[in-house]
Amino acid sequence: MILPWIPLLALLGVVVPLLTRQRGRRFCSLATAAPAALALLLVLSQVPTLLAGDLPRFQLAWVPQLGLDLAFRLDGLSLLFASLILGIGLLILLYAHYYLEAHEPFARFYSFLMLFMLSMVGIVMADNLLLLWLFWELTSLSSFLLIGFWSHWTDARKGARMALTVTGAGGLALLAGLLLLGDMAGSFDLGVVLESREAILADPRYPIMLVLVLLGAFTKSAQFPFHFWLPHAMAAPTPVSAYLHSATMVKAGIFLMARLHPAIAGSEAWELIVTLTGMATLLYGAWFALLKTDLKAILAFSTVSHLGLITVLLGIGSPLAILAALFHILNHATFKAALFMSAGIIDHETGVRELGRLGGLRRAMPITALLTSITAAAMAGVPLFNGFLSKEMFFAEAAASPLLGGLSWLLPVLATLGGILSVAYSLRLVHAVFFKPARKETPRSPHEPPRLMRAPVELLAALCILVGLLPVIAEVPLGLAVEAVLLTPLEFHLAIWHGLNLPLLMSAIALIAGVLLYALHDHLRQFGRQFAPMDARLVFEAAVQRLAATSQRLTTRLENGSLQRYMSWLLGAALLLGAVGLLQLPSLAGARPTQEADGILLLGAALLIFGALGTVATHRYRLISLLMLSVVGLVVSLTFARFSAPDLALTQLSVEVVTMILLMLALFFLPQKTPRESSAGRNIRDLGLAASLGMVVASLNYAVLTRDNHGISDFFIANSVPGGGGHNVVNVILVDFRGFDTLGEITVLALAGLAIFKLLNRLRLFMPHSDGEGRVWSPDRYPLILTSVSQALLPLALLVSAFIFLRGHNLPGGGFIAGLITAVALILVYMARGVEWTQVRLDFQYQPVAIAGVAIATLTGLGSWLFGRPFLTSAFGHFHIPAIGDIELATAMLFDLGVYLAVVGATLMILANLGKLTTPHRPSKEEKH
Amino acid sequence: MESLYAVTTGVLSACGLFLTLRGRTFPVVVGLTLLSYAVNLFLFSMGGLTTDGAVIVDGPSDYADPLPQALVLTAIVIGFAMTAFAVILAMRARGDLGNDHVDGEDNREDRSS
């Protein structure tokens, strides 16, 4: 299996420079180039397989639930792009070796570059839509790192941010589009998608999907109106510009359109959107390339323009147009990368990139001048260079396209116009830098670059001529790539001379008019200057800041720090959702017959309502309110008892006791009365909100109660004895069926205890010497009766809790209830005797008890692993113990012991620590030792 | 009986919610406690109201629904932990900030609408 090694080698290349940077730049550069070169060889080694008509594929399930596979393919299109990416990447590495200054962190740069290479190779080889998208996002991220490489420089940071925002937003659109596409095709597998053209085009969601996918492609490939990030990305070091922004990354969008061409292209919407966007981009880019004065900006805009050209061809979509598009991708990568590197050399050797300050470099840098002229001629489409061939094919296809119906002559006219502009800016580039007499001294005295720095440019320039003279050599890779896009082989022949025809005429017009245009371009630039310059970066930054300011304003409006306001928003939302849900019920009452209420029930309900209303009515007088609350709590526990839930009744009763003690203790430290501070309007609003929610709750409850429920409880009842070994189903659920939940719950309990312990740590509170009415506390601190009763009660209570604990598995009871009873009994002792007295006799901390409880429960669960069972599997059996008789023991009981200890520990941790605060003399650790 | 039960949970929730909208910590804690009673009753009733039943196998033949009971049982205990945490947070806030307003500063209740 060779395929996965190609991205893996690139991945290796990411790590290598970081590992070898200590050994010097030369070694590091070579070590980084090695895996890339090997990957290139592997790619090329697949050519015979492809020529034999096979399609190398590799597939490994990654997240099958999502349809995401680690799948790679290497068809002709992938091969073309992968060799481009790896080949030019190698040249860029060589160039960067000389380009970066000595003090710059070259290893990091190489690493970013290789990361980018990896993600590009991933895009072009991905055989799964989601995988493709992942690599797509990775290119956005790695290009962000590369553009912002000179992070000390504001322009670099802003350019990087802009590129990331635009391409990242496009990436999100693409994700949505690809998800839709996968859904339409029924699979994310590229092979399936490419063969589902009919289904996709017929799908009603096709236009949405198309727009989303194209948004991704257009943002990445800098198509108008998303082109603006590309010129600003030129703040990157030149090797990056040459690699990302001419040869590879900006081609990713083009690649995507070509890749998905068999599946989504060919509709009228596709032709119109893609062709017209491409044409607008072509002209817009070419126009600004002519006006700009910065060397790299010219190249950036010309790149935008050429990308538009390729897009037009993909939009036209005829087999020959596809061929022309692929051919131009190849040619553009060759001459544009070379041009960028030449620009970098000029910048590097002279210290400037402004056309106005350059000139006459022909003398100082004759070879560079020659190379630049060759590649610029290729860009302009001068005959005998490679750019000429693809550009002429472009003219031919534009002329032949039936798009726009009666206006179809517009396309070739605009194409020729683009050609004219392209000749003009190419000519200007060469002439202004090398031939026009110099006006100013450059910061550095210009000279030729190191031999090897120029080598990549030389190689690429040679290719420009070679392909230009002998186009036959490009036929094999292009044939394979075209076959991959069209899904059928295409018979074609690349030739320089096609006879006297329309495209040739268009080329001739472009050449002649282009030269004329350059001669006149000073006037044009004067004309262009009349328009207010629009700096895309300023517009972008302003938009970003407006967005941030708006969200800031919105946030401060919504989030003003008032918890009451948040609460009312929350409740309002709950009310809305609940009411909407209720509205959808056909009728409130369900089919289940209701039961008669008897007098006791009426009395209970009246008590509950009285208690609740009383709690609210007296809420300013906190102690009375608390007493009212306890009425509610007690009647609730009676309610549980009435409706066949003895376990709940017991739990509620013991919790009620603990809660009341807790709240009373807390109230001791808090104001006894609540001031009257809510406005009448506020009170009415709150009343309205609470009352409406209460009605929603009541309706909902009634609706549920009058309907039959088909729960899963029958399973628990049926399996309680055979599966859990217990007769009390509630307890069996707690410690066995849903033991994992219970484990979570006691953990929360213990954590709450610990948190409270820490909150109370070093808390110093004002201790009132009298109650709210000014009455001093009773001097009788520990009443005698309570003291004696509690002493007698303690062993009894412990006995009861042991009893409740032991019977819990079969009768009402269990660890929770037993724990609460023990806690209550101990708290009673604290209350009767005071903290100090009790502390002496119960000389241990409660934190370890709670933690031990959680630990025992966890270990019980882990124990089942020893027997090869899943976590928390319980076991039980009957044992005969002499003198006691038959007894049934289950591991669940051990788990319940953990619950018991956690409850005791946590409850006492809370109450005993709080209680300590009430003693004026707090025994501290320092005094003990 | 069902309507009576539903009305009771409704009143309990309304009272609890009204108190949670107050501006001082202690009524909010009381309100939360009241609300948790209401929620527990509500959840408990999901299995229907069974009179004279039990969830003891081999006991009375009329089984109540054990699942809501088990869930509510732990909810009661967790509710206690939550109440305790909230009230002690309130104490801590009073100790550190010097007042018992939920926002940590006095007299801001009516600033917001």
PDB file of N, CA, C and O in Angstrom, chain A residues 2 5-14 16 28-46 82-94 113-114 117-118 121 243:
ATOM      1  N   ILE A   2       0.861   1.923  -1.073  1.00  0.00           N
ATOM      2  CA  ILE A   2       1.743   3.071  -1.218  1.00  0.00           C
ATOM      3  C   ILE A   2       1.021   4.364  -0.870  1.00  0.00           C
ATOM      4  O   ILE A   2       1.588   5.272  -0.267  1.00  0.00           O
ATOM      5  N   TRP A   5       1.276   6.361   2.378  1.00  0.00           N
ATOM      6  CA  TRP A   5       2.624   6.842   2.679  1.00  0.00           C
ATOM      7  C   TRP A   5       2.870   8.250   2.169  1.00  0.00           C
ATOM      8  O   TRP A   5       3.724   8.955   2.700  1.00  0.00           O
ATOM      9  N   ILE A   6       2.119   8.648   1.149  1.00  0.00           N
ATOM     10  CA  ILE A   6       2.382   9.979   0.588  1.00  0.00           C
ATOM     11  C   ILE A   6       2.033  11.065   1.605  1.00  0.00           C
ATOM     12  O   ILE A   6       2.884  11.882   1.965  1.00  0.00           O
ATOM     13  N   PRO A   7       0.794  11.071   2.133  1.00  0.00           N
ATOM     14  CA  PRO A   7       0.538  12.047   3.206  1.00  0.00           C
ATOM     15  C   PRO A   7       1.369  11.782   4.463  1.00  0.00           C
ATOM     16  O   PRO A   7       1.777  12.743   5.138  1.00  0.00           O
ATOM     17  N   LEU A   8       1.630  10.515   4.753  1.00  0.00           N
ATOM     18  CA  LEU A   8       2.424  10.232   5.956  1.00  0.00           C
ATOM     19  C   LEU A   8       3.818  10.822   5.851  1.00  0.00           C
ATOM     20  O   LEU A   8       4.372  11.343   6.828  1.00  0.00           O
ATOM     21  N   LEU A   9       4.406  10.743   4.654  1.00  0.00           N
ATOM     22  CA  LEU A   9       5.740  11.319   4.470  1.00  0.00           C
ATOM     23  C   LEU A   9       5.699  12.828   4.660  1.00  0.00           C
ATOM     24  O   LEU A   9       6.586  13.422   5.283  1.00  0.00           O
ATOM     25  N   ALA A  10       4.623  13.438   4.137  1.00  0.00           N
ATOM     26  CA  ALA A  10       4.486  14.887   4.331  1.00  0.00           C
ATOM     27  C   ALA A  10       4.355  15.200   5.813  1.00  0.00           C
ATOM     28  O   ALA A  10       4.931  16.168   6.321  1.00  0.00           O
ATOM     29  N   LEU A  11       3.634  14.334   6.510  1.00  0.00           N
ATOM     30  CA  LEU A  11       3.476  14.530   7.955  1.00  0.00           C
ATOM     31  C   LEU A  11       4.832  14.410   8.643  1.00  0.00           C
ATOM     32  O   LEU A  11       5.160  15.175   9.557  1.00  0.00           O
ATOM     33  N   LEU A  12       5.601  13.459   8.192  1.00  0.00           N
ATOM     34  CA  LEU A  12       6.954  13.312   8.733  1.00  0.00           C
ATOM     35  C   LEU A  12       7.741  14.595   8.515  1.00  0.00           C
ATOM     36  O   LEU A  12       8.492  15.052   9.384  1.00  0.00           O
ATOM     37  N   GLY A  13       7.535  15.179   7.329  1.00  0.00           N
ATOM     38  CA  GLY A  13       8.229  16.425   7.017  1.00  0.00           C
ATOM     39  C   GLY A  13       7.881  17.553   7.973  1.00  0.00           C
ATOM     40  O   GLY A  13       8.651  18.503   8.127  1.00  0.00           O
ATOM     41  N   VAL A  14       6.713  17.469   8.620  1.00  0.00           N
ATOM     42  CA  VAL A  14       6.346  18.511   9.576  1.00  0.00           C
ATOM     43  C   VAL A  14       7.243  18.424  10.819  1.00  0.00           C
ATOM     44  O   VAL A  14       7.619  19.436  11.399  1.00  0.00           O
ATOM     45  N   VAL A  16      10.268  16.681  11.064  1.00  0.00           N
ATOM     46  CA  VAL A  16      11.712  16.613  10.829  1.00  0.00           C
ATOM     47  C   VAL A  16      12.440  17.939  11.093  1.00  0.00           C
ATOM     48  O   VAL A  16      13.431  17.967  11.822  1.00  0.00           O
ATOM     49  N   CYS A  28      19.156  20.810   7.990  1.00  0.00           N
ATOM     50  CA  CYS A  28      17.712  20.855   8.231  1.00  0.00           C
ATOM     51  C   CYS A  28      16.952  20.939   6.923  1.00  0.00           C
ATOM     52  O   CYS A  28      15.956  20.234   6.724  1.00  0.00           O
ATOM     53  N   SER A  29      17.438  21.781   6.005  1.00  0.00           N
ATOM     54  CA  SER A  29      16.746  21.918   4.718  1.00  0.00           C
ATOM     55  C   SER A  29      16.747  20.593   3.971  1.00  0.00           C
ATOM     56  O   SER A  29      15.724  20.158   3.437  1.00  0.00           O
ATOM     57  N   LEU A  30      17.923  19.937   3.969  1.00  0.00           N
ATOM     58  CA  LEU A  30      18.020  18.663   3.254  1.00  0.00           C
ATOM     59  C   LEU A  30      17.123  17.623   3.883  1.00  0.00           C
ATOM     60  O   LEU A  30      16.406  16.893   3.195  1.00  0.00           O
ATOM     61  N   ALA A  31      17.143  17.580   5.222  1.00  0.00           N
ATOM     62  CA  ALA A  31      16.339  16.577   5.921  1.00  0.00           C
ATOM     63  C   ALA A  31      14.854  16.811   5.675  1.00  0.00           C
ATOM     64  O   ALA A  31      14.077  15.866   5.603  1.00  0.00           O
ATOM     65  N   THR A  32      14.472  18.084   5.537  1.00  0.00           N
ATOM     66  CA  THR A  32      13.057  18.366   5.286  1.00  0.00           C
ATOM     67  C   THR A  32      12.676  17.999   3.866  1.00  0.00           C
ATOM     68  O   THR A  32      11.576  17.512   3.605  1.00  0.00           O
ATOM     69  N   ALA A  33      13.623  18.230   2.955  1.00  0.00           N
ATOM     70  CA  ALA A  33      13.313  17.965   1.548  1.00  0.00           C
ATOM     71  C   ALA A  33      13.201  16.470   1.282  1.00  0.00           C
ATOM     72  O   ALA A  33      12.445  16.051   0.407  1.00  0.00           O
ATOM     73  N   ALA A  34      13.937  15.664   2.081  1.00  0.00           N
ATOM     74  CA  ALA A  34      13.981  14.228   1.781  1.00  0.00           C
ATOM     75  C   ALA A  34      12.601  13.575   1.765  1.00  0.00           C
ATOM     76  O   ALA A  34      12.238  12.933   0.768  1.00  0.00           O
ATOM     77  N   PRO A  35      11.801  13.722   2.831  1.00  0.00           N
ATOM     78  CA  PRO A  35      10.483  13.057   2.764  1.00  0.00           C
ATOM     79  C   PRO A  35       9.617  13.595   1.644  1.00  0.00           C
ATOM     80  O   PRO A  35       8.901  12.803   0.997  1.00  0.00           O
ATOM     81  N   ALA A  36       9.724  14.913   1.367  1.00  0.00           N
ATOM     82  CA  ALA A  36       8.907  15.469   0.290  1.00  0.00           C
ATOM     83  C   ALA A  36       9.320  14.867  -1.046  1.00  0.00           C
ATOM     84  O   ALA A  36       8.474  14.493  -1.869  1.00  0.00           O
ATOM     85  N   ALA A  37      10.632  14.746  -1.240  1.00  0.00           N
ATOM     86  CA  ALA A  37      11.122  14.177  -2.498  1.00  0.00           C
ATOM     87  C   ALA A  37      10.673  12.731  -2.631  1.00  0.00           C
ATOM     88  O   ALA A  37      10.241  12.272  -3.703  1.00  0.00           O
ATOM     89  N   LEU A  38      10.749  12.006  -1.522  1.00  0.00           N
ATOM     90  CA  LEU A  38      10.335  10.607  -1.543  1.00  0.00           C
ATOM     91  C   LEU A  38       8.845  10.507  -1.891  1.00  0.00           C
ATOM     92  O   LEU A  38       8.429   9.652  -2.686  1.00  0.00           O
ATOM     93  N   ALA A  39       8.066  11.417  -1.293  1.00  0.00           N
ATOM     94  CA  ALA A  39       6.631  11.401  -1.574  1.00  0.00           C
ATOM     95  C   ALA A  39       6.386  11.665  -3.046  1.00  0.00           C
ATOM     96  O   ALA A  39       5.536  11.012  -3.676  1.00  0.00           O
ATOM     97  N   LEU A  40       7.161  12.587  -3.613  1.00  0.00           N
ATOM     98  CA  LEU A  40       6.997  12.891  -5.040  1.00  0.00           C
ATOM     99  C   LEU A  40       7.295  11.660  -5.878  1.00  0.00           C
ATOM    100  O   LEU A  40       6.575  11.326  -6.820  1.00  0.00           O
ATOM    101  N   LEU A  41       8.384  10.955  -5.487  1.00  0.00           N
ATOM    102  CA  LEU A  41       8.737   9.740  -6.224  1.00  0.00           C
ATOM    103  C   LEU A  41       7.612   8.714  -6.131  1.00  0.00           C
ATOM    104  O   LEU A  41       7.265   8.062  -7.113  1.00  0.00           O
ATOM    105  N   LEU A  42       7.036   8.592  -4.935  1.00  0.00           N
ATOM    106  CA  LEU A  42       5.943   7.633  -4.767  1.00  0.00           C
ATOM    107  C   LEU A  42       4.769   7.990  -5.666  1.00  0.00           C
ATOM    108  O   LEU A  42       4.149   7.119  -6.277  1.00  0.00           O
ATOM    109  N   VAL A  43       4.490   9.302  -5.741  1.00  0.00           N
ATOM    110  CA  VAL A  43       3.377   9.729  -6.595  1.00  0.00           C
ATOM    111  C   VAL A  43       3.672   9.348  -8.035  1.00  0.00           C
ATOM    112  O   VAL A  43       2.834   8.747  -8.721  1.00  0.00           O
ATOM    113  N   LEU A  44       4.904   9.661  -8.471  1.00  0.00           N
ATOM    114  CA  LEU A  44       5.238   9.394  -9.875  1.00  0.00           C
ATOM    115  C   LEU A  44       5.276   7.897 -10.148  1.00  0.00           C
ATOM    116  O   LEU A  44       4.988   7.461 -11.259  1.00  0.00           O
ATOM    117  N   SER A  45       5.618   7.115  -9.113  1.00  0.00           N
ATOM    118  CA  SER A  45       5.692   5.667  -9.316  1.00  0.00           C
ATOM    119  C   SER A  45       4.327   5.083  -9.665  1.00  0.00           C
ATOM    120  O   SER A  45       4.232   3.961 -10.141  1.00  0.00           O
ATOM    121  N   GLN A  46       3.277   5.842  -9.404  1.00  0.00           N
ATOM    122  CA  GLN A  46       1.950   5.317  -9.683  1.00  0.00           C
ATOM    123  C   GLN A  46       1.513   5.549 -11.128  1.00  0.00           C
ATOM    124  O   GLN A  46       0.454   5.075 -11.540  1.00  0.00           O
ATOM    125  N   ALA A  82      -0.935  16.593  -7.111  1.00  0.00           N
ATOM    126  CA  ALA A  82       0.028  16.151  -6.105  1.00  0.00           C
ATOM    127  C   ALA A  82       1.446  16.380  -6.595  1.00  0.00           C
ATOM    128  O   ALA A  82       2.321  16.829  -5.842  1.00  0.00           O
ATOM    129  N   SER A  83       1.697  16.102  -7.889  1.00  0.00           N
ATOM    130  CA  SER A  83       3.073  16.328  -8.347  1.00  0.00           C
ATOM    131  C   SER A  83       3.392  17.809  -8.393  1.00  0.00           C
ATOM    132  O   SER A  83       4.511  18.233  -8.098  1.00  0.00           O
ATOM    133  N   LEU A  84       2.378  18.606  -8.717  1.00  0.00           N
ATOM    134  CA  LEU A  84       2.571  20.055  -8.688  1.00  0.00           C
ATOM    135  C   LEU A  84       2.912  20.525  -7.281  1.00  0.00           C
ATOM    136  O   LEU A  84       3.870  21.275  -7.054  1.00  0.00           O
ATOM    137  N   ILE A  85       2.126  20.058  -6.330  1.00  0.00           N
ATOM    138  CA  ILE A  85       2.305  20.502  -4.945  1.00  0.00           C
ATOM    139  C   ILE A  85       3.651  20.054  -4.409  1.00  0.00           C
ATOM    140  O   ILE A  85       4.411  20.844  -3.817  1.00  0.00           O
ATOM    141  N   LEU A  86       3.981  18.790  -4.634  1.00  0.00           N
ATOM    142  CA  LEU A  86       5.239  18.279  -4.092  1.00  0.00           C
ATOM    143  C   LEU A  86       6.421  18.852  -4.855  1.00  0.00           C
ATOM    144  O   LEU A  86       7.441  19.233  -4.267  1.00  0.00           O
ATOM    145  N   GLY A  87       6.290  18.917  -6.193  1.00  0.00           N
ATOM    146  CA  GLY A  87       7.402  19.398  -7.007  1.00  0.00           C
ATOM    147  C   GLY A  87       7.720  20.858  -6.719  1.00  0.00           C
ATOM    148  O   GLY A  87       8.862  21.217  -6.386  1.00  0.00           O
ATOM    149  N   ILE A  88       6.712  21.694  -6.803  1.00  0.00           N
ATOM    150  CA  ILE A  88       6.955  23.117  -6.537  1.00  0.00           C
ATOM    151  C   ILE A  88       7.339  23.294  -5.081  1.00  0.00           C
ATOM    152  O   ILE A  88       8.186  24.132  -4.749  1.00  0.00           O
ATOM    153  N   GLY A  89       6.758  22.478  -4.195  1.00  0.00           N
ATOM    154  CA  GLY A  89       7.130  22.558  -2.787  1.00  0.00           C
ATOM    155  C   GLY A  89       8.614  22.347  -2.585  1.00  0.00           C
ATOM    156  O   GLY A  89       9.270  23.059  -1.809  1.00  0.00           O
ATOM    157  N   LEU A  90       9.185  21.387  -3.319  1.00  0.00           N
ATOM    158  CA  LEU A  90      10.618  21.137  -3.197  1.00  0.00           C
ATOM    159  C   LEU A  90      11.424  22.345  -3.669  1.00  0.00           C
ATOM    160  O   LEU A  90      12.398  22.757  -3.025  1.00  0.00           O
ATOM    161  N   LEU A  91      10.999  22.908  -4.798  1.00  0.00           N
ATOM    162  CA  LEU A  91      11.703  24.086  -5.305  1.00  0.00           C
ATOM    163  C   LEU A  91      11.622  25.229  -4.293  1.00  0.00           C
ATOM    164  O   LEU A  91      12.594  25.964  -4.073  1.00  0.00           O
ATOM    165  N   ILE A  92      10.436  25.373  -3.689  1.00  0.00           N
ATOM    166  CA  ILE A  92      10.244  26.454  -2.716  1.00  0.00           C
ATOM    167  C   ILE A  92      11.151  26.248  -1.512  1.00  0.00           C
ATOM    168  O   ILE A  92      11.712  27.206  -0.961  1.00  0.00           O
ATOM    169  N   LEU A  93      11.318  24.985  -1.121  1.00  0.00           N
ATOM    170  CA  LEU A  93      12.201  24.703   0.016  1.00  0.00           C
ATOM    171  C   LEU A  93      13.621  25.170  -0.293  1.00  0.00           C
ATOM    172  O   LEU A  93      14.286  25.802   0.536  1.00  0.00           O
ATOM    173  N   LEU A  94      14.051  24.826  -1.486  1.00  0.00           N
ATOM    174  CA  LEU A  94      15.396  25.224  -1.894  1.00  0.00           C
ATOM    175  C   LEU A  94      15.523  26.750  -1.876  1.00  0.00           C
ATOM    176  O   LEU A  94      16.498  27.326  -1.382  1.00  0.00           O
ATOM    177  N   LEU A 113       5.476  25.073   6.427  1.00  0.00           N
ATOM    178  CA  LEU A 113       5.391  24.837   4.990  1.00  0.00           C
ATOM    179  C   LEU A 113       5.018  23.389   4.705  1.00  0.00           C
ATOM    180  O   LEU A 113       4.186  23.091   3.845  1.00  0.00           O
ATOM    181  N   MET A 114       5.633  22.483   5.469  1.00  0.00           N
ATOM    182  CA  MET A 114       5.339  21.075   5.249  1.00  0.00           C
ATOM    183  C   MET A 114       3.932  20.737   5.726  1.00  0.00           C
ATOM    184  O   MET A 114       3.262  19.884   5.139  1.00  0.00           O
ATOM    185  N   MET A 117       1.905  21.619   2.974  1.00  0.00           N
ATOM    186  CA  MET A 117       2.044  20.629   1.902  1.00  0.00           C
ATOM    187  C   MET A 117       1.196  19.405   2.212  1.00  0.00           C
ATOM    188  O   MET A 117       0.469  18.875   1.363  1.00  0.00           O
ATOM    189  N   LEU A 118       1.276  18.979   3.477  1.00  0.00           N
ATOM    190  CA  LEU A 118       0.488  17.821   3.893  1.00  0.00           C
ATOM    191  C   LEU A 118      -0.994  18.061   3.632  1.00  0.00           C
ATOM    192  O   LEU A 118      -1.690  17.209   3.071  1.00  0.00           O
ATOM    193  N   VAL A 121      -1.775  18.015  -0.108  1.00  0.00           N
ATOM    194  CA  VAL A 121      -1.751  16.648  -0.636  1.00  0.00           C
ATOM    195  C   VAL A 121      -2.996  15.910  -0.174  1.00  0.00           C
ATOM    196  O   VAL A 121      -3.619  15.146  -0.927  1.00  0.00           O
ATOM    197  N   TYR A 243       4.374  29.815  -3.190  1.00  0.00           N
ATOM    198  CA  TYR A 243       3.849  28.460  -3.044  1.00  0.00           C
ATOM    199  C   TYR A 243       2.341  28.466  -2.878  1.00  0.00           C
ATOM    200  O   TYR A 243       1.603  27.863  -3.652  1.00  0.00           O
TER     201      TYR A 243
END
